[in-house]
């Protein structure tokens, strides 16, 4: 008698690709170069990583983001990770990021030859 074992695995959405990832950075860099934002009550320039935190929280609809106390005081916003997005969700993020940039008057460089 032969016994066959079947391994069941959930169908997972394919992760974003390097081309998709590359598309977000020129946009985030444009935000960093063109827009100041209030931090601790003072207008200042954020870097592209910090803009990613702010914009990702907005994209996710976080009007009440998760905040944690810092080890030595202050507050840390616990952000979302776009690296966990599947291809479809990341495509939605890029579309939203482009629209938010247009709405905010952020000029982004033309991007050619990059797969979305």
mmCIF file with all atom_site columns, C-alpha atoms in Angstrom:
data_model
loop_
_atom_site.group_PDB
_atom_site.id
_atom_site.type_symbol
_atom_site.label_atom_id
_atom_site.label_alt_id
_atom_site.label_comp_id
_atom_site.label_asym_id
_atom_site.label_entity_id
_atom_site.label_seq_id
_atom_site.pdbx_PDB_ins_code
_atom_site.Cartn_x
_atom_site.Cartn_y
_atom_site.Cartn_z
_atom_site.occupancy
_atom_site.B_iso_or_equiv
_atom_site.pdbx_formal_charge
_atom_site.auth_seq_id
_atom_site.auth_comp_id
_atom_site.auth_asym_id
_atom_site.auth_atom_id
_atom_site.pdbx_PDB_model_num
ATOM 1   C CA . UNK A 1 1   ? 0.000  0.000  0.000   1.00 0.00 ? 1   UNK A CA 1
ATOM 2   C CA . UNK A 1 2   ? 1.361  3.418  -0.966  1.00 0.00 ? 2   UNK A CA 1
ATOM 3   C CA . UNK A 1 3   ? 0.592  6.486  1.097   1.00 0.00 ? 3   UNK A CA 1
ATOM 4   C CA . UNK A 1 4   ? 0.882  9.872  -0.561  1.00 0.00 ? 4   UNK A CA 1
ATOM 5   C CA . UNK A 1 5   ? 1.387  12.973 1.498   1.00 0.00 ? 5   UNK A CA 1
ATOM 6   C CA . UNK A 1 6   ? 0.152  16.247 0.161   1.00 0.00 ? 6   UNK A CA 1
ATOM 7   C CA . UNK A 1 7   ? 1.594  19.410 1.572   1.00 0.00 ? 7   UNK A CA 1
ATOM 8   C CA . UNK A 1 8   ? -0.865 22.244 1.641   1.00 0.00 ? 8   UNK A CA 1
ATOM 9   C CA . UNK A 1 9   ? 0.508  25.711 1.499   1.00 0.00 ? 9   UNK A CA 1
ATOM 10  C CA . UNK A 1 10  ? -1.439 28.920 1.438   1.00 0.00 ? 10  UNK A CA 1
ATOM 11  C CA . UNK A 1 11  ? -1.380 30.921 -1.742  1.00 0.00 ? 11  UNK A CA 1
ATOM 12  C CA . UNK A 1 12  ? 0.589  34.030 -1.002  1.00 0.00 ? 12  UNK A CA 1
ATOM 13  C CA . UNK A 1 13  ? 0.752  37.130 -3.080  1.00 0.00 ? 13  UNK A CA 1
ATOM 14  C CA . UNK A 1 14  ? 4.101  37.634 -4.774  1.00 0.00 ? 14  UNK A CA 1
ATOM 15  C CA . UNK A 1 15  ? 6.257  40.222 -2.981  1.00 0.00 ? 15  UNK A CA 1
ATOM 16  C CA . UNK A 1 16  ? 7.096  43.538 -4.546  1.00 0.00 ? 16  UNK A CA 1
ATOM 17  C CA . UNK A 1 17  ? 10.064 43.511 -6.886  1.00 0.00 ? 17  UNK A CA 1
ATOM 18  C CA . UNK A 1 18  ? 13.240 45.585 -7.008  1.00 0.00 ? 18  UNK A CA 1
ATOM 19  C CA . UNK A 1 19  ? 11.829 47.695 -9.835  1.00 0.00 ? 19  UNK A CA 1
ATOM 20  C CA . UNK A 1 20  ? 8.795  48.645 -7.763  1.00 0.00 ? 20  UNK A CA 1
ATOM 21  C CA . UNK A 1 21  ? 10.985 49.437 -4.772  1.00 0.00 ? 21  UNK A CA 1
ATOM 22  C CA . UNK A 1 22  ? 13.225 51.660 -6.878  1.00 0.00 ? 22  UNK A CA 1
ATOM 23  C CA . UNK A 1 23  ? 10.240 53.751 -8.017  1.00 0.00 ? 23  UNK A CA 1
ATOM 24  C CA . UNK A 1 24  ? 9.432  55.099 -4.557  1.00 0.00 ? 24  UNK A CA 1
ATOM 25  C CA . UNK A 1 25  ? 12.839 56.572 -3.671  1.00 0.00 ? 25  UNK A CA 1
ATOM 26  C CA . UNK A 1 26  ? 13.034 59.430 -6.206  1.00 0.00 ? 26  UNK A CA 1
ATOM 27  C CA . UNK A 1 27  ? 9.544  60.473 -5.096  1.00 0.00 ? 27  UNK A CA 1
ATOM 28  C CA . UNK A 1 28  ? 10.441 60.355 -1.403  1.00 0.00 ? 28  UNK A CA 1
ATOM 29  C CA . UNK A 1 29  ? 13.695 62.213 -2.126  1.00 0.00 ? 29  UNK A CA 1
ATOM 30  C CA . UNK A 1 30  ? 11.639 64.909 -3.892  1.00 0.00 ? 30  UNK A CA 1
ATOM 31  C CA . UNK A 1 31  ? 9.523  65.340 -0.746  1.00 0.00 ? 31  UNK A CA 1
ATOM 32  C CA . UNK A 1 32  ? 12.718 65.629 1.309   1.00 0.00 ? 32  UNK A CA 1
ATOM 33  C CA . UNK A 1 33  ? 14.119 68.299 -0.996  1.00 0.00 ? 33  UNK A CA 1
ATOM 34  C CA . UNK A 1 34  ? 10.940 70.339 -1.463  1.00 0.00 ? 34  UNK A CA 1
ATOM 35  C CA . UNK A 1 35  ? 8.843  70.288 1.697   1.00 0.00 ? 35  UNK A CA 1
ATOM 36  C CA . UNK A 1 36  ? 9.426  71.125 5.332   1.00 0.00 ? 36  UNK A CA 1
ATOM 37  C CA . UNK A 1 37  ? 7.325  69.541 8.068   1.00 0.00 ? 37  UNK A CA 1
ATOM 38  C CA . UNK A 1 38  ? 6.723  70.391 11.722  1.00 0.00 ? 38  UNK A CA 1
ATOM 39  C CA . UNK A 1 39  ? 8.738  68.246 14.135  1.00 0.00 ? 39  UNK A CA 1
ATOM 40  C CA . UNK A 1 40  ? 8.518  69.054 17.843  1.00 0.00 ? 40  UNK A CA 1
ATOM 41  C CA . UNK A 1 41  ? 6.741  72.268 16.870  1.00 0.00 ? 41  UNK A CA 1
ATOM 42  C CA . UNK A 1 42  ? 9.523  73.495 14.564  1.00 0.00 ? 42  UNK A CA 1
ATOM 43  C CA . UNK A 1 43  ? 9.434  73.454 10.767  1.00 0.00 ? 43  UNK A CA 1
ATOM 44  C CA . UNK A 1 44  ? 12.352 71.398 9.474   1.00 0.00 ? 44  UNK A CA 1
ATOM 45  C CA . UNK A 1 45  ? 13.550 69.269 6.596   1.00 0.00 ? 45  UNK A CA 1
ATOM 46  C CA . UNK A 1 46  ? 12.932 65.526 6.823   1.00 0.00 ? 46  UNK A CA 1
ATOM 47  C CA . UNK A 1 47  ? 15.040 62.971 4.997   1.00 0.00 ? 47  UNK A CA 1
ATOM 48  C CA . UNK A 1 48  ? 13.501 60.501 2.542   1.00 0.00 ? 48  UNK A CA 1
ATOM 49  C CA . UNK A 1 49  ? 13.244 57.734 5.178   1.00 0.00 ? 49  UNK A CA 1
ATOM 50  C CA . UNK A 1 50  ? 11.376 60.067 7.548   1.00 0.00 ? 50  UNK A CA 1
ATOM 51  C CA . UNK A 1 51  ? 9.023  61.120 4.751   1.00 0.00 ? 51  UNK A CA 1
ATOM 52  C CA . UNK A 1 52  ? 8.415  57.449 4.042   1.00 0.00 ? 52  UNK A CA 1
ATOM 53  C CA . UNK A 1 53  ? 7.289  57.001 7.667   1.00 0.00 ? 53  UNK A CA 1
ATOM 54  C CA . UNK A 1 54  ? 4.922  59.989 7.488   1.00 0.00 ? 54  UNK A CA 1
ATOM 55  C CA . UNK A 1 55  ? 3.499  59.121 4.069   1.00 0.00 ? 55  UNK A CA 1
ATOM 56  C CA . UNK A 1 56  ? 3.137  55.394 4.743   1.00 0.00 ? 56  UNK A CA 1
ATOM 57  C CA . UNK A 1 57  ? 1.173  56.132 7.923   1.00 0.00 ? 57  UNK A CA 1
ATOM 58  C CA . UNK A 1 58  ? -1.108 58.405 5.909   1.00 0.00 ? 58  UNK A CA 1
ATOM 59  C CA . UNK A 1 59  ? -1.495 55.820 3.124   1.00 0.00 ? 59  UNK A CA 1
ATOM 60  C CA . UNK A 1 60  ? -2.481 53.204 5.701   1.00 0.00 ? 60  UNK A CA 1
ATOM 61  C CA . UNK A 1 61  ? -5.143 55.562 7.064   1.00 0.00 ? 61  UNK A CA 1
ATOM 62  C CA . UNK A 1 62  ? -3.516 55.899 10.455  1.00 0.00 ? 62  UNK A CA 1
ATOM 63  C CA . UNK A 1 63  ? -5.158 58.861 12.095  1.00 0.00 ? 63  UNK A CA 1
ATOM 64  C CA . UNK A 1 64  ? -4.098 57.417 15.441  1.00 0.00 ? 64  UNK A CA 1
ATOM 65  C CA . UNK A 1 65  ? -0.707 55.765 14.776  1.00 0.00 ? 65  UNK A CA 1
ATOM 66  C CA . UNK A 1 66  ? 0.947  53.422 17.228  1.00 0.00 ? 66  UNK A CA 1
ATOM 67  C CA . UNK A 1 67  ? 3.295  55.381 19.477  1.00 0.00 ? 67  UNK A CA 1
ATOM 68  C CA . UNK A 1 68  ? 5.797  54.008 21.956  1.00 0.00 ? 68  UNK A CA 1
ATOM 69  C CA . UNK A 1 69  ? 7.972  55.744 24.532  1.00 0.00 ? 69  UNK A CA 1
ATOM 70  C CA . UNK A 1 70  ? 11.652 55.954 23.608  1.00 0.00 ? 70  UNK A CA 1
ATOM 71  C CA . UNK A 1 71  ? 14.160 54.211 25.827  1.00 0.00 ? 71  UNK A CA 1
ATOM 72  C CA . UNK A 1 72  ? 15.483 57.543 27.056  1.00 0.00 ? 72  UNK A CA 1
ATOM 73  C CA . UNK A 1 73  ? 12.350 59.656 26.715  1.00 0.00 ? 73  UNK A CA 1
ATOM 74  C CA . UNK A 1 74  ? 10.479 61.055 23.787  1.00 0.00 ? 74  UNK A CA 1
ATOM 75  C CA . UNK A 1 75  ? 8.033  59.233 21.551  1.00 0.00 ? 75  UNK A CA 1
ATOM 76  C CA . UNK A 1 76  ? 8.632  56.852 18.651  1.00 0.00 ? 76  UNK A CA 1
ATOM 77  C CA . UNK A 1 77  ? 6.047  56.248 15.920  1.00 0.00 ? 77  UNK A CA 1
ATOM 78  C CA . UNK A 1 78  ? 5.876  52.587 15.010  1.00 0.00 ? 78  UNK A CA 1
ATOM 79  C CA . UNK A 1 79  ? 5.590  52.677 11.226  1.00 0.00 ? 79  UNK A CA 1
ATOM 80  C CA . UNK A 1 80  ? 4.393  50.298 8.600   1.00 0.00 ? 80  UNK A CA 1
ATOM 81  C CA . UNK A 1 81  ? 6.805  48.374 6.452   1.00 0.00 ? 81  UNK A CA 1
ATOM 82  C CA . UNK A 1 82  ? 6.303  48.584 2.708   1.00 0.00 ? 82  UNK A CA 1
ATOM 83  C CA . UNK A 1 83  ? 8.708  45.641 2.386   1.00 0.00 ? 83  UNK A CA 1
ATOM 84  C CA . UNK A 1 84  ? 5.811  43.478 3.577   1.00 0.00 ? 84  UNK A CA 1
ATOM 85  C CA . UNK A 1 85  ? 3.517  44.645 0.777   1.00 0.00 ? 85  UNK A CA 1
ATOM 86  C CA . UNK A 1 86  ? 2.693  42.289 -2.042  1.00 0.00 ? 86  UNK A CA 1
ATOM 87  C CA . UNK A 1 87  ? 2.990  43.482 -5.634  1.00 0.00 ? 87  UNK A CA 1
ATOM 88  C CA . UNK A 1 88  ? -0.623 44.667 -5.792  1.00 0.00 ? 88  UNK A CA 1
ATOM 89  C CA . UNK A 1 89  ? -0.504 46.596 -2.513  1.00 0.00 ? 89  UNK A CA 1
ATOM 90  C CA . UNK A 1 90  ? 2.856  48.129 -3.430  1.00 0.00 ? 90  UNK A CA 1
ATOM 91  C CA . UNK A 1 91  ? 1.430  49.216 -6.777  1.00 0.00 ? 91  UNK A CA 1
ATOM 92  C CA . UNK A 1 92  ? -1.449 50.883 -4.876  1.00 0.00 ? 92  UNK A CA 1
ATOM 93  C CA . UNK A 1 93  ? 1.133  52.586 -2.607  1.00 0.00 ? 93  UNK A CA 1
ATOM 94  C CA . UNK A 1 94  ? 3.030  53.949 -5.624  1.00 0.00 ? 94  UNK A CA 1
ATOM 95  C CA . UNK A 1 95  ? -0.173 55.203 -7.233  1.00 0.00 ? 95  UNK A CA 1
ATOM 96  C CA . UNK A 1 96  ? -1.199 56.897 -3.960  1.00 0.00 ? 96  UNK A CA 1
ATOM 97  C CA . UNK A 1 97  ? 2.312  58.336 -3.482  1.00 0.00 ? 97  UNK A CA 1
ATOM 98  C CA . UNK A 1 98  ? 2.239  59.887 -6.954  1.00 0.00 ? 98  UNK A CA 1
ATOM 99  C CA . UNK A 1 99  ? -1.221 61.365 -6.346  1.00 0.00 ? 99  UNK A CA 1
ATOM 100 C CA . UNK A 1 100 ? -0.216 62.725 -2.920  1.00 0.00 ? 100 UNK A CA 1
ATOM 101 C CA . UNK A 1 101 ? 2.890  64.277 -4.480  1.00 0.00 ? 101 UNK A CA 1
ATOM 102 C CA . UNK A 1 102 ? 0.829  65.967 -7.179  1.00 0.00 ? 102 UNK A CA 1
ATOM 103 C CA . UNK A 1 103 ? -1.681 67.239 -4.611  1.00 0.00 ? 103 UNK A CA 1
ATOM 104 C CA . UNK A 1 104 ? 1.136  68.660 -2.432  1.00 0.00 ? 104 UNK A CA 1
ATOM 105 C CA . UNK A 1 105 ? 2.822  70.340 -5.399  1.00 0.00 ? 105 UNK A CA 1
ATOM 106 C CA . UNK A 1 106 ? 5.884  68.112 -5.202  1.00 0.00 ? 106 UNK A CA 1
ATOM 107 C CA . UNK A 1 107 ? 7.705  67.897 -8.521  1.00 0.00 ? 107 UNK A CA 1
ATOM 108 C CA . UNK A 1 108 ? 9.020  64.399 -9.078  1.00 0.00 ? 108 UNK A CA 1
ATOM 109 C CA . UNK A 1 109 ? 11.563 63.375 -11.713 1.00 0.00 ? 109 UNK A CA 1
ATOM 110 C CA . UNK A 1 110 ? 10.443 61.351 -14.717 1.00 0.00 ? 110 UNK A CA 1
ATOM 111 C CA . UNK A 1 111 ? 11.233 57.682 -14.309 1.00 0.00 ? 111 UNK A CA 1
ATOM 112 C CA . UNK A 1 112 ? 11.876 55.529 -17.353 1.00 0.00 ? 112 UNK A CA 1
ATOM 113 C CA . UNK A 1 113 ? 12.417 51.851 -17.841 1.00 0.00 ? 113 UNK A CA 1
ATOM 114 C CA . UNK A 1 114 ? 11.429 50.733 -14.350 1.00 0.00 ? 114 UNK A CA 1
ATOM 115 C CA . UNK A 1 115 ? 8.828  47.993 -14.000 1.00 0.00 ? 115 UNK A CA 1
ATOM 116 C CA . UNK A 1 116 ? 5.926  48.673 -11.685 1.00 0.00 ? 116 UNK A CA 1
#
